[in-house]
Tab-separated table of C-alpha atoms and ligand atoms in Angstrom:
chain	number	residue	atom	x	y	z
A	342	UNK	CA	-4.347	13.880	-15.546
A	343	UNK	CA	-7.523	14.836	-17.800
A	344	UNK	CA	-6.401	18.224	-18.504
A	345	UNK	CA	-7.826	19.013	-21.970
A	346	UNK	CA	-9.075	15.602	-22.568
A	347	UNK	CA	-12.449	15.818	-24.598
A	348	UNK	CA	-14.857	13.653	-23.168
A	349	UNK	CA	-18.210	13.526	-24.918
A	350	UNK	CA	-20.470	11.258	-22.407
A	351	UNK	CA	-23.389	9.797	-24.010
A	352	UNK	CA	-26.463	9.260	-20.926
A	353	UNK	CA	-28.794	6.880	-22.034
A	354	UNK	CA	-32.312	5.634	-20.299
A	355	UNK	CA	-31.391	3.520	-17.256
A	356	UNK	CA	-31.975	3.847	-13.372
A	357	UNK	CA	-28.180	4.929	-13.264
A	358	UNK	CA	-28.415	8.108	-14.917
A	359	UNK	CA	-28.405	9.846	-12.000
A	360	UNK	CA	-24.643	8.845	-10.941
A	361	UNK	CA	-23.625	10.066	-14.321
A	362	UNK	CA	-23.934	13.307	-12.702
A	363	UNK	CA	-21.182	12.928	-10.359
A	364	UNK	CA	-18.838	11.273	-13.064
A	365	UNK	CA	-19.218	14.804	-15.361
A	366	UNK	CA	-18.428	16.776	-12.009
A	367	UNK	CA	-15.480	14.933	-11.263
A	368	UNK	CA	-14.436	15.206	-15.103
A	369	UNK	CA	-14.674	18.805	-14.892
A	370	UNK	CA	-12.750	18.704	-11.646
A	371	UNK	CA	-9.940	17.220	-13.536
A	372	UNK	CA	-10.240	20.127	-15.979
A	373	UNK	CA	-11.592	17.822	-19.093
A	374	UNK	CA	-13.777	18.957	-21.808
A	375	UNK	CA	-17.212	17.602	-21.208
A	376	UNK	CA	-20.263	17.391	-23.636
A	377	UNK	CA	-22.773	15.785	-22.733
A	378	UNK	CA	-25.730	13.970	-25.375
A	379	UNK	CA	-28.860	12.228	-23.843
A	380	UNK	CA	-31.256	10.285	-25.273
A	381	UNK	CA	-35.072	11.436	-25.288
A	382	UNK	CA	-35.403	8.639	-22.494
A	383	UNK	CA	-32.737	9.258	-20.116
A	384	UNK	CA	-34.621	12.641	-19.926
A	385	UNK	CA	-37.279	10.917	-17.808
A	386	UNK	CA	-34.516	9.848	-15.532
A	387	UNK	CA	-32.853	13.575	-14.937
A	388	UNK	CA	-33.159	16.842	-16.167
A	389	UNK	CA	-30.474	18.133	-19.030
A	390	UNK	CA	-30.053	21.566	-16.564
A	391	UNK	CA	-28.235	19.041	-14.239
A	392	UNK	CA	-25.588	18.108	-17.222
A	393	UNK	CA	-25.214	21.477	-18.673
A	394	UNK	CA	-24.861	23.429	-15.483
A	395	UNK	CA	-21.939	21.376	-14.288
A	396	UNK	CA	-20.210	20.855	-17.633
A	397	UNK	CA	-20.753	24.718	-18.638
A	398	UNK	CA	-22.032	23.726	-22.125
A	399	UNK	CA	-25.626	22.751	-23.536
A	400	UNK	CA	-26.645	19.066	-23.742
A	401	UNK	CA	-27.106	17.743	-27.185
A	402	UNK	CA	-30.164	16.839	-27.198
A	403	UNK	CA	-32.244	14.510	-30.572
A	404	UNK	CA	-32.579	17.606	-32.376
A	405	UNK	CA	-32.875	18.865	-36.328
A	406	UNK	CA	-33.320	22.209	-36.100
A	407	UNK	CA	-29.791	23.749	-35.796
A	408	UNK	CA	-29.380	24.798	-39.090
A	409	UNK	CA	-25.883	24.496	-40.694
A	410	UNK	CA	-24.218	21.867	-37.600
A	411	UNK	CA	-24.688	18.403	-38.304
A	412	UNK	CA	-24.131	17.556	-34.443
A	413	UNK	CA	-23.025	13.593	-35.010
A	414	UNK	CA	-20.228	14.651	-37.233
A	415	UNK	CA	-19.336	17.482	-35.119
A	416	UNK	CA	-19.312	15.646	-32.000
A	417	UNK	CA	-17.553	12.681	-33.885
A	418	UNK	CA	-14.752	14.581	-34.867
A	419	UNK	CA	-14.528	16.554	-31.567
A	420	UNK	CA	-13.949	13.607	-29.018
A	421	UNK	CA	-11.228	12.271	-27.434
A	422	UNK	CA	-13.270	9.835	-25.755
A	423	UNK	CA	-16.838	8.417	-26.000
A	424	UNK	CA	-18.193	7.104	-22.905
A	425	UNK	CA	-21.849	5.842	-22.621
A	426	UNK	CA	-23.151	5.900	-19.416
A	427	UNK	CA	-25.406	3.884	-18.252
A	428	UNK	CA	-25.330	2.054	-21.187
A	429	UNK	CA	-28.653	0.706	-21.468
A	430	UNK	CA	-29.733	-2.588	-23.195
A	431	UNK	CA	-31.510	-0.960	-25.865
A	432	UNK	CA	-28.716	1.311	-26.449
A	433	UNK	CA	-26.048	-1.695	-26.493
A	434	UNK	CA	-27.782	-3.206	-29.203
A	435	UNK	CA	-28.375	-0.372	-31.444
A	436	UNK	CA	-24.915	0.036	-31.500
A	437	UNK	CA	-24.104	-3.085	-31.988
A	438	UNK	CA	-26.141	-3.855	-34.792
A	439	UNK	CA	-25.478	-0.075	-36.752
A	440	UNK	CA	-28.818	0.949	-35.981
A	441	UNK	CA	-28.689	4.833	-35.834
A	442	UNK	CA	-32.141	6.261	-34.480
A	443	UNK	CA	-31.306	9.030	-32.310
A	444	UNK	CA	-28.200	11.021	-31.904
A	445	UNK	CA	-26.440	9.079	-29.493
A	446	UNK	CA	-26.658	5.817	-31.511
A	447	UNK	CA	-25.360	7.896	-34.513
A	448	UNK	CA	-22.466	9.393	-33.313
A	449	UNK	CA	-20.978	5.617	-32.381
A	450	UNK	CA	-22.318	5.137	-35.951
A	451	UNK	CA	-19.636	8.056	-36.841
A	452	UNK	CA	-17.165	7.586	-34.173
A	453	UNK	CA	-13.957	5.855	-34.286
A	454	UNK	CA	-12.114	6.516	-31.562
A	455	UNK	CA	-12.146	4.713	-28.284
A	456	UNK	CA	-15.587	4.147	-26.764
A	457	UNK	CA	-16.265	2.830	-23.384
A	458	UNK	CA	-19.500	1.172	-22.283
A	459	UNK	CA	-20.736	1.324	-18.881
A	460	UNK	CA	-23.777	-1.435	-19.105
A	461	UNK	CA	-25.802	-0.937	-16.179
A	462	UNK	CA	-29.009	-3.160	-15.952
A	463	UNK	CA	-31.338	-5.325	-14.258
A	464	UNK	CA	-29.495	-8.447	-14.057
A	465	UNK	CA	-32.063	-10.757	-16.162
A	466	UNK	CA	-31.280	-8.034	-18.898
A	467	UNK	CA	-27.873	-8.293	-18.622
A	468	UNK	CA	-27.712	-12.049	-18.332
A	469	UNK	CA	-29.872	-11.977	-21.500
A	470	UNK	CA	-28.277	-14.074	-24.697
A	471	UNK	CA	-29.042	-11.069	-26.952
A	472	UNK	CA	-27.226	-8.613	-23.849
A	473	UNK	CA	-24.042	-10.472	-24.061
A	474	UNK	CA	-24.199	-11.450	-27.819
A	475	UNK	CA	-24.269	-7.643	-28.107
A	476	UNK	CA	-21.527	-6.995	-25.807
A	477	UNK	CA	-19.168	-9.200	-27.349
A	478	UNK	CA	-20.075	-7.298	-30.640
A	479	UNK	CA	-18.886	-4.207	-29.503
A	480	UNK	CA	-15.606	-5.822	-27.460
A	481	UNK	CA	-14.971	-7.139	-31.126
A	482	UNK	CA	-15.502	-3.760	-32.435
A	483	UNK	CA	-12.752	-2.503	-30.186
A	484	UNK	CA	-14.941	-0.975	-27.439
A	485	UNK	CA	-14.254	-0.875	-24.129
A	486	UNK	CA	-16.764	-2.559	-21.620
A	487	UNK	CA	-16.444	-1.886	-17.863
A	488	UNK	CA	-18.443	-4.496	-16.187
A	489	UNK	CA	-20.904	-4.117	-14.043
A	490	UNK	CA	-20.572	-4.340	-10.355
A	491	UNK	CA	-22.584	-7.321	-8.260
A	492	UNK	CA	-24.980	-6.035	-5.851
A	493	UNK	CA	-28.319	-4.719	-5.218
A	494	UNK	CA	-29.874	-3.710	-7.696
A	495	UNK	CA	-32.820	-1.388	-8.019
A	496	UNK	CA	-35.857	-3.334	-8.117
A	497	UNK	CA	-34.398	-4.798	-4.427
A	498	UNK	CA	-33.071	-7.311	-5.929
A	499	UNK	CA	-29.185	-8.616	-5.401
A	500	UNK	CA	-27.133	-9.306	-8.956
A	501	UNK	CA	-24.851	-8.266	-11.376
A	502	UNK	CA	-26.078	-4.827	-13.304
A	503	UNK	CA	-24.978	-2.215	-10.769
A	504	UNK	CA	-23.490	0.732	-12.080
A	505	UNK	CA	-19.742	0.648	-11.207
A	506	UNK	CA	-18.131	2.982	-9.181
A	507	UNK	CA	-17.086	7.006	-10.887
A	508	UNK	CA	-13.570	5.979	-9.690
A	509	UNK	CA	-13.179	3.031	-12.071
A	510	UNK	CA	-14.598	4.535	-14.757
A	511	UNK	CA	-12.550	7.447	-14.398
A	512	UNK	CA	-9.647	5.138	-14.027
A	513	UNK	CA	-10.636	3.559	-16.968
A	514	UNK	CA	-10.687	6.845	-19.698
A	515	UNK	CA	-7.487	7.937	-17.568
A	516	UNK	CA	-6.132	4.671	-18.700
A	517	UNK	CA	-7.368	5.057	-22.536
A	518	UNK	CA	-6.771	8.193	-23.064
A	519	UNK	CA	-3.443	9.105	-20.989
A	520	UNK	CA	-1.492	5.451	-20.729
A	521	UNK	CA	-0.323	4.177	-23.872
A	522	UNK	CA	-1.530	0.096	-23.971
A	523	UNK	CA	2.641	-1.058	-23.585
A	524	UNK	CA	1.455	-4.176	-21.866
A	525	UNK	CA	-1.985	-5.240	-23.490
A	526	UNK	CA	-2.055	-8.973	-23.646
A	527	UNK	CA	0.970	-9.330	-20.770
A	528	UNK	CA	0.377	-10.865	-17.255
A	529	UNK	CA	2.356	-9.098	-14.776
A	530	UNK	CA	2.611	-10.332	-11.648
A	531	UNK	CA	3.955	-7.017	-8.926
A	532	UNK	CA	5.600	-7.679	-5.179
A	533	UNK	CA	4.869	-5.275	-2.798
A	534	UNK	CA	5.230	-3.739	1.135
A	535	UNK	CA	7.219	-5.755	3.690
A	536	UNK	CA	7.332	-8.916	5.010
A	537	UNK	CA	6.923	-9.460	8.995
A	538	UNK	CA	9.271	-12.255	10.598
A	539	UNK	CA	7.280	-13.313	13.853
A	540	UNK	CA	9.552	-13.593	17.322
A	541	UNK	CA	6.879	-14.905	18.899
A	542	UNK	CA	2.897	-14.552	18.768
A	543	UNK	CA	2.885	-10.933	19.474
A	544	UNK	CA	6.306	-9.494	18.429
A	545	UNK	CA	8.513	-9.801	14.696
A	546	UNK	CA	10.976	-8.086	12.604
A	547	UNK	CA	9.656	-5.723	9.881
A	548	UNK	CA	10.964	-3.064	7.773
A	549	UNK	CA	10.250	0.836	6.660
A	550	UNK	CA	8.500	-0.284	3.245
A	551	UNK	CA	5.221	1.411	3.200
A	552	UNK	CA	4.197	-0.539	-0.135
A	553	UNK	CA	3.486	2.458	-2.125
A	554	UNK	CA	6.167	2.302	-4.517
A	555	UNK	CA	5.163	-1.729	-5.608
A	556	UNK	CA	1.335	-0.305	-5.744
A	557	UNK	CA	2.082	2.479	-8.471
A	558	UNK	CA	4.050	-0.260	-10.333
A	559	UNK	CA	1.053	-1.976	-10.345
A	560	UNK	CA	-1.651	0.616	-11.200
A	561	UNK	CA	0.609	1.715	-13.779
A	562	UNK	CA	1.101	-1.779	-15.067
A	563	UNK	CA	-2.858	-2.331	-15.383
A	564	UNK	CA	-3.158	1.313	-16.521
A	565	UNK	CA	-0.789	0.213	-19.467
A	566	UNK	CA	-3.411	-2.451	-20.159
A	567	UNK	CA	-1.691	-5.257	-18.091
A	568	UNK	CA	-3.586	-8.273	-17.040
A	569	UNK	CA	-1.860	-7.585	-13.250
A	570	UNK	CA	-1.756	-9.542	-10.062
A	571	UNK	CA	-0.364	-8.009	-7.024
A	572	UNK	CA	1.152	-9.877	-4.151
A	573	UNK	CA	0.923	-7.339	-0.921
A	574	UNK	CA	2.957	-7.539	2.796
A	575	UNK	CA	0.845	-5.795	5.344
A	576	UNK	CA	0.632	-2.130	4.205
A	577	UNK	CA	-2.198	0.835	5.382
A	578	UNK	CA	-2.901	1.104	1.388
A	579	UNK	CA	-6.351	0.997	-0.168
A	580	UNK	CA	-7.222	-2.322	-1.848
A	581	UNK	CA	-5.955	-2.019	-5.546
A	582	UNK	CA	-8.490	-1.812	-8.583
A	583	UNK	CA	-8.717	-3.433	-11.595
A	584	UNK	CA	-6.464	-6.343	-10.515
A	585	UNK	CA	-6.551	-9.456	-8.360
A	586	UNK	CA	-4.640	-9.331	-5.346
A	587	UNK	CA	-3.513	-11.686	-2.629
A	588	UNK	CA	-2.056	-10.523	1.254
A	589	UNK	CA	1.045	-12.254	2.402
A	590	UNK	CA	2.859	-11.610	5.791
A	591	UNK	CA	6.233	-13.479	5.916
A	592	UNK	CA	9.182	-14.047	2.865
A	593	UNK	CA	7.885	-17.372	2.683
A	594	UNK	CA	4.723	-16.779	2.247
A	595	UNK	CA	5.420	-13.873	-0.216
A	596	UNK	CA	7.996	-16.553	-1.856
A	597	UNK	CA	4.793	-19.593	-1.890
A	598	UNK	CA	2.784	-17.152	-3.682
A	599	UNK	CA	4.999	-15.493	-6.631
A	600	UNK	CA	6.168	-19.406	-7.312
A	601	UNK	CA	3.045	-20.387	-7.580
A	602	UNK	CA	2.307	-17.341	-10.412
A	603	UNK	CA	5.631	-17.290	-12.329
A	604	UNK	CA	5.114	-19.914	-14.967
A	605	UNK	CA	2.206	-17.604	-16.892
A	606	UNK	CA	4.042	-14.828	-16.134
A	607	UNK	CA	5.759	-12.065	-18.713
A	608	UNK	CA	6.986	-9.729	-16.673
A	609	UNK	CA	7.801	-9.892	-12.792
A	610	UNK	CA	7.973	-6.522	-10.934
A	611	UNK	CA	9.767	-7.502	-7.477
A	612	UNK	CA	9.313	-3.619	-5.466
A	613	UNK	CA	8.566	-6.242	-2.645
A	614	UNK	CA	11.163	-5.524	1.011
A	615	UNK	CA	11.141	-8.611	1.619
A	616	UNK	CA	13.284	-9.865	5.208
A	617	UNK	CA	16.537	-11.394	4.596
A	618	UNK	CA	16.569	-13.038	7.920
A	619	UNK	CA	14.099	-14.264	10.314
A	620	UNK	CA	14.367	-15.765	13.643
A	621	UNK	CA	15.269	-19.298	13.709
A	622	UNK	CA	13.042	-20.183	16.577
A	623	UNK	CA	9.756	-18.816	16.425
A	624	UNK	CA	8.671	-19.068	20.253
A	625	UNK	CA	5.065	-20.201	21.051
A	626	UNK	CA	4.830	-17.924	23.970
A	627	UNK	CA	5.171	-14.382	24.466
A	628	UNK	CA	8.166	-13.967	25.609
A	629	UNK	CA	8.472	-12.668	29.245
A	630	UNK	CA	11.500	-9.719	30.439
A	631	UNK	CA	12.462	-12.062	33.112
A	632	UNK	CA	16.237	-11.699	31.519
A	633	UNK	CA	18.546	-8.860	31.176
A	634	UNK	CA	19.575	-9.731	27.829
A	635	UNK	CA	18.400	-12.253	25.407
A	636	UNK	CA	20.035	-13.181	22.228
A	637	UNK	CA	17.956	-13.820	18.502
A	638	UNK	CA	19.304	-16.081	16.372
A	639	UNK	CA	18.348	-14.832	12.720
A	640	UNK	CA	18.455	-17.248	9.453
A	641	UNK	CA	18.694	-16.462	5.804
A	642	UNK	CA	15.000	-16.712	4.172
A	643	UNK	CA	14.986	-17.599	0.580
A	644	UNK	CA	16.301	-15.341	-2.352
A	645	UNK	CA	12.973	-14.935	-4.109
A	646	UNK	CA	14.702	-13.989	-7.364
A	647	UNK	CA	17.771	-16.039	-6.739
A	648	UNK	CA	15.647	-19.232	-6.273
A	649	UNK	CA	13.632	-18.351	-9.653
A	650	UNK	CA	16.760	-17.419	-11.946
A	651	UNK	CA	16.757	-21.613	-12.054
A	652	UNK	CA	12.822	-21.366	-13.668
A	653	UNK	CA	13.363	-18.100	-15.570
A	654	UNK	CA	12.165	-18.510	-19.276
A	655	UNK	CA	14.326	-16.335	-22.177
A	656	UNK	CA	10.605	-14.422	-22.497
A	657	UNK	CA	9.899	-13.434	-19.192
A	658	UNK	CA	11.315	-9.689	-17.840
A	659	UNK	CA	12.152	-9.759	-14.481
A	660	UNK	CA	13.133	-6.277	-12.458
A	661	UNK	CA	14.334	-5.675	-9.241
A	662	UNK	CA	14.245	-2.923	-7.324
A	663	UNK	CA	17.266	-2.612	-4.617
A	664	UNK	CA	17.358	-0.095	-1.562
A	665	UNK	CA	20.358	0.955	-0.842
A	666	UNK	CA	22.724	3.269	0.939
A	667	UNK	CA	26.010	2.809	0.117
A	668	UNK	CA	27.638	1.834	-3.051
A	669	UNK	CA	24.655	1.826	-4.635
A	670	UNK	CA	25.432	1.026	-8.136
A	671	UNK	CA	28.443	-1.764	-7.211
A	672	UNK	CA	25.787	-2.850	-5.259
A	673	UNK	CA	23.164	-3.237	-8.037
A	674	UNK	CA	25.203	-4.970	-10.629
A	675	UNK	CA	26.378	-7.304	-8.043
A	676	UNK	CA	22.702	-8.092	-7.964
A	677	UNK	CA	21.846	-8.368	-11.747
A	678	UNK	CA	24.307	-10.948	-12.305
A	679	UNK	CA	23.216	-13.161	-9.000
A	680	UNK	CA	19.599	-12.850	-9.567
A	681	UNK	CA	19.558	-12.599	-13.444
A	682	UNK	CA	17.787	-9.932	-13.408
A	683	UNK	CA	16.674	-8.297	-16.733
A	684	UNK	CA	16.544	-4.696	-15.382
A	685	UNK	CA	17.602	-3.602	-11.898
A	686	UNK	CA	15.642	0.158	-10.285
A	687	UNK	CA	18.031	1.663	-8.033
A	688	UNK	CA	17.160	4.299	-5.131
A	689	UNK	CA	19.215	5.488	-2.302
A	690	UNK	CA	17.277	5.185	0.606
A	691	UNK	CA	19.319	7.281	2.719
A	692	UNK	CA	17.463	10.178	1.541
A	693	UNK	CA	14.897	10.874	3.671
A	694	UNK	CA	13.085	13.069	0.945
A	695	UNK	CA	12.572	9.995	-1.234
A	696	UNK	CA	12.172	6.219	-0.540
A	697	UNK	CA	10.895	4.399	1.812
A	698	UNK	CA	6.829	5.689	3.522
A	699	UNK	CA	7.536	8.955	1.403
A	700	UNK	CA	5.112	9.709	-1.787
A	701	UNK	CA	8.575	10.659	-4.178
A	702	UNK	CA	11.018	8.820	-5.421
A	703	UNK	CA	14.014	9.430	-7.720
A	704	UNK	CA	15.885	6.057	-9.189
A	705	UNK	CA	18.290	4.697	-11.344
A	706	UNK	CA	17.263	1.909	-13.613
A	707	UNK	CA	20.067	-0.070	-15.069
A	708	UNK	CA	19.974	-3.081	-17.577
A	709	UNK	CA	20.728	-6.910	-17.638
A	710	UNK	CA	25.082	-5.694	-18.381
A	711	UNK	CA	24.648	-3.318	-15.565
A	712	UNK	CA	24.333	-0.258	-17.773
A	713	UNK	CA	22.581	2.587	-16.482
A	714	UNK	CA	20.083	3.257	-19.003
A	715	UNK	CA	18.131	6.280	-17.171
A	716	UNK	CA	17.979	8.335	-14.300
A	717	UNK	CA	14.443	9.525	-13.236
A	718	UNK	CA	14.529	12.890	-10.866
A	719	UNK	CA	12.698	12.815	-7.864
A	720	UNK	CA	9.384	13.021	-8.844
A	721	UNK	CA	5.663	11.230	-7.664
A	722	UNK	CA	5.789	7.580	-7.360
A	723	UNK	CA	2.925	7.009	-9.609
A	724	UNK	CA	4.895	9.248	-12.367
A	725	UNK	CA	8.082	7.311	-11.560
A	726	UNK	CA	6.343	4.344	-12.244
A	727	UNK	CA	4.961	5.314	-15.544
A	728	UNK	CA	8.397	6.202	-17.003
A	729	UNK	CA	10.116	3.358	-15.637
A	730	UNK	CA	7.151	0.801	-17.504
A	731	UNK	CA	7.296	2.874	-20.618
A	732	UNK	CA	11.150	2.567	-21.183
A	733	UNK	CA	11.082	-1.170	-20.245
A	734	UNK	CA	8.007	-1.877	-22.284
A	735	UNK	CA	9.398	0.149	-25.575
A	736	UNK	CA	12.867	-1.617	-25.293
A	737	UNK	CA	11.530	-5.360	-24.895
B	871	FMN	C1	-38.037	3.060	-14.164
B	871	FMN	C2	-37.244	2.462	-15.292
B	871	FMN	C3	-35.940	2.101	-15.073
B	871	FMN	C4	-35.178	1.540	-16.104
B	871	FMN	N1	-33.881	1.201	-15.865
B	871	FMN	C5	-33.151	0.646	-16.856
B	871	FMN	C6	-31.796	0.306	-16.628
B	871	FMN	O1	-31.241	0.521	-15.545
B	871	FMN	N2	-31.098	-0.268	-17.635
B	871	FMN	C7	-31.667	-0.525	-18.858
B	871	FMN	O2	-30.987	-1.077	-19.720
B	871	FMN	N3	-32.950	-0.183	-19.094
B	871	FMN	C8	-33.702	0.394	-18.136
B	871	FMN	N4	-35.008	0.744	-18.377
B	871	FMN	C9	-35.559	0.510	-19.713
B	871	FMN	C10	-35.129	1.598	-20.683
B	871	FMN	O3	-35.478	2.867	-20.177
B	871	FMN	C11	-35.774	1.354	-22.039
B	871	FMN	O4	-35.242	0.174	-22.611
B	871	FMN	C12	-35.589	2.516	-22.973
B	871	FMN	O5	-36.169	2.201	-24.218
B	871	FMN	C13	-34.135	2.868	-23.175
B	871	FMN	O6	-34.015	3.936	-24.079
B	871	FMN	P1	-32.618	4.540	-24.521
B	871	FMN	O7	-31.666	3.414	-24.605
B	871	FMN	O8	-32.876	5.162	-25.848
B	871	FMN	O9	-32.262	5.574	-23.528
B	871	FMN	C14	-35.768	1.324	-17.374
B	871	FMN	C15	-37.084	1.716	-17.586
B	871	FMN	C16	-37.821	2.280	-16.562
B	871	FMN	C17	-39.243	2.694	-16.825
């Protein structure tokens, strides 16, 4: 996904320079362009050879004897990307106040493209008035901050300051650099996975959704700069990042939940499988084989979007996504007009090859007057996703 991108990583003094390591290997892993500048102190905490080995390029070091570069302009003008990491306290408030000393501080003095900070501190420091008067400086400035993680720290004690994972950061300049900000400012609230409908304590009805599909929605959606909330059946996924989250096992729980959300939300992304029937009786016991047959009764659960289409606002999106395998697109308008649905993604779960548990998908998306306005090829879910946000996001 970083193919090409020029990062230029800026390493400043703090216990965390260390991990900064592993951030340029995975960088280069993902075939990015790394440079790498240090300040004279994060020299005490590892050795340039470290930097330049893996990213195949000398570190810029403070330096003003190359004759005929001016290295801040150069690297200025090179980068896609500017991430500073750790960002140290002293560092956050030289840039924040245009105080250009060394030639890490200067290059933000020279740079305007996007520019991530990765504070990393003792918590006291970063709890400090001047720390966070700086920070919101530079958020003001249009720089990115991640935030720190809670935890131990390195003088044994446990608070906020830990250096955040390499994953989210790398999420983060993947998100910058390669996701266009569509949904910046928009709370998007995502379904996902399937829904269990207990028989009794040990037994219930469930479906094929592995959840993957509703996940990439959401990824994608935060990726795009989306202030996301997933709502999750029981799946084998990972925890999502960057968003807040919340496990649900029946329809009515999964119904509870996205009620409780869909007054602040813009746009509602229902990938959810969630049961149309459930028993009627859930039994207390297990139940024993004593009988040769025994007969469920089943109930309708709630229409999640047909119960909403009362509370939809004219600004909020809402999509569906139906499975189907048969008449698909009959099917699918049928369900725009009964759910008043804004946009409707279509796939044919019939094909094994795509759908349900698989990683690739290939859909249909069609519009509020049942119009199909694209058809997206079987490709990965997380690139399905992407397209299927963009065109929604660019038409309104
Ligand atoms: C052992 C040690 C660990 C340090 N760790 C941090 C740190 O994690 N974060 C931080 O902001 N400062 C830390 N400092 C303080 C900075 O190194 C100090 O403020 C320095 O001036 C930063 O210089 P620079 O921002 O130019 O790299 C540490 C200092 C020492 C001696």
């Amino acid at each position: 996904m970083l193919r090409r991108v020029k990062v230029l990583i800026g390493v400043s003094g703090g216990i965390a320079a260390y991990k900064v390591v592993s951030l340029v290997s995975s960088l280069v892993q993902e075939e990015a362009e790394v440079r790498v500048v240090m300040t004279k102190n994060a020299r005490e905490f590892v050795a340039p050879l470290s930097f330049s080995t893996l990213s195949k390029h000398a570190v810029f070091l403070d330096d003003f004897s190359n004759v005929g570069t001016i290295p801040h302009l150069d690297l200025a003008r090179w980068a896609d990307v500017f991430v500073i990491a750790p960002a140290t306290a002293n560092i956050i408030g030289k840039c924040a106040n245009g105080i250009g000393d060394d030639l890490l501080s200067t290059i933000f003095l020279a740079y305007d493209g996007p520019t991530i900070f990765i504070p990393s501190m003792n918590s006291k420091m970063y709890e400090r008035a001047t720390t966070q008067k700086n920070l919101s400086i530079l958020e003001d400035m249009g720089c990115f901050i991640v935030e720190p993680d809670i935890g131990r720290l390195a003088s044994g004690e446990v608070g906020v300051g830990r250096y955040p994972d390499n994953e989210v950061i790398l999420n983060e300049i993947r998100r910058i650099v390669v996701y266009k900000p569509l949904l910046r400012g928009k709370r998007v609230l995502v379904t996902a996975g399937p829904t269990r409908e207990f028989i009794d304590p040990v037994r219930f009805i469930t479906n094929r959704s592995s959840g993957k599909m509703g996940y990439e929605m959401a990824r994608t959606a935060y990726m795009m700069g989306g202030n996301v909330k997933l709502i999750t059946g029981i799946t084998h996924l990972p925890a999502p990042r960057g968003m807040e989250w919340k496990r649900v096992v029946t329809a009515e729980e999964m119904f509870n939940a996205v009620r409780e959300e869909i007054e602040k939300t813009n746009l509602l992304i229902m990938t959810a499988a969630v049961a149309d029937y459930r028993p009627k009786e859930i039994q207390k016991q297990k139940i024993k084989k004593d009988e040769e047959h025994i007969i469920l009764t089943l109930e309708k659960t709630k229409d999640i979007l047909k119960e909403l289409k009362a509370v939809k606002k004219d600004s909020q999106i809402f999509i569906g996504f139906a499975a189907e395998t048969e008449e698909h697109i009959e099917n699918a308008r049928k369900k725009i007009v009964e759910k008043g649905l804004d946009y409707i993604v279509l796939n044919d779960v019939s094909k094994e090859e795509i759908g349900f548990e698989s990683d690739e998908n290939e859909v249909v998306l069609l519009d509020k007057r049942g119009e199909m306005i694209a058809h997206i090829p079987r490709k990965q879910k997380i690139r399905v996703a992407k397209e299927i946000l963009e065109i929604i996001s660019e038409r309104g």
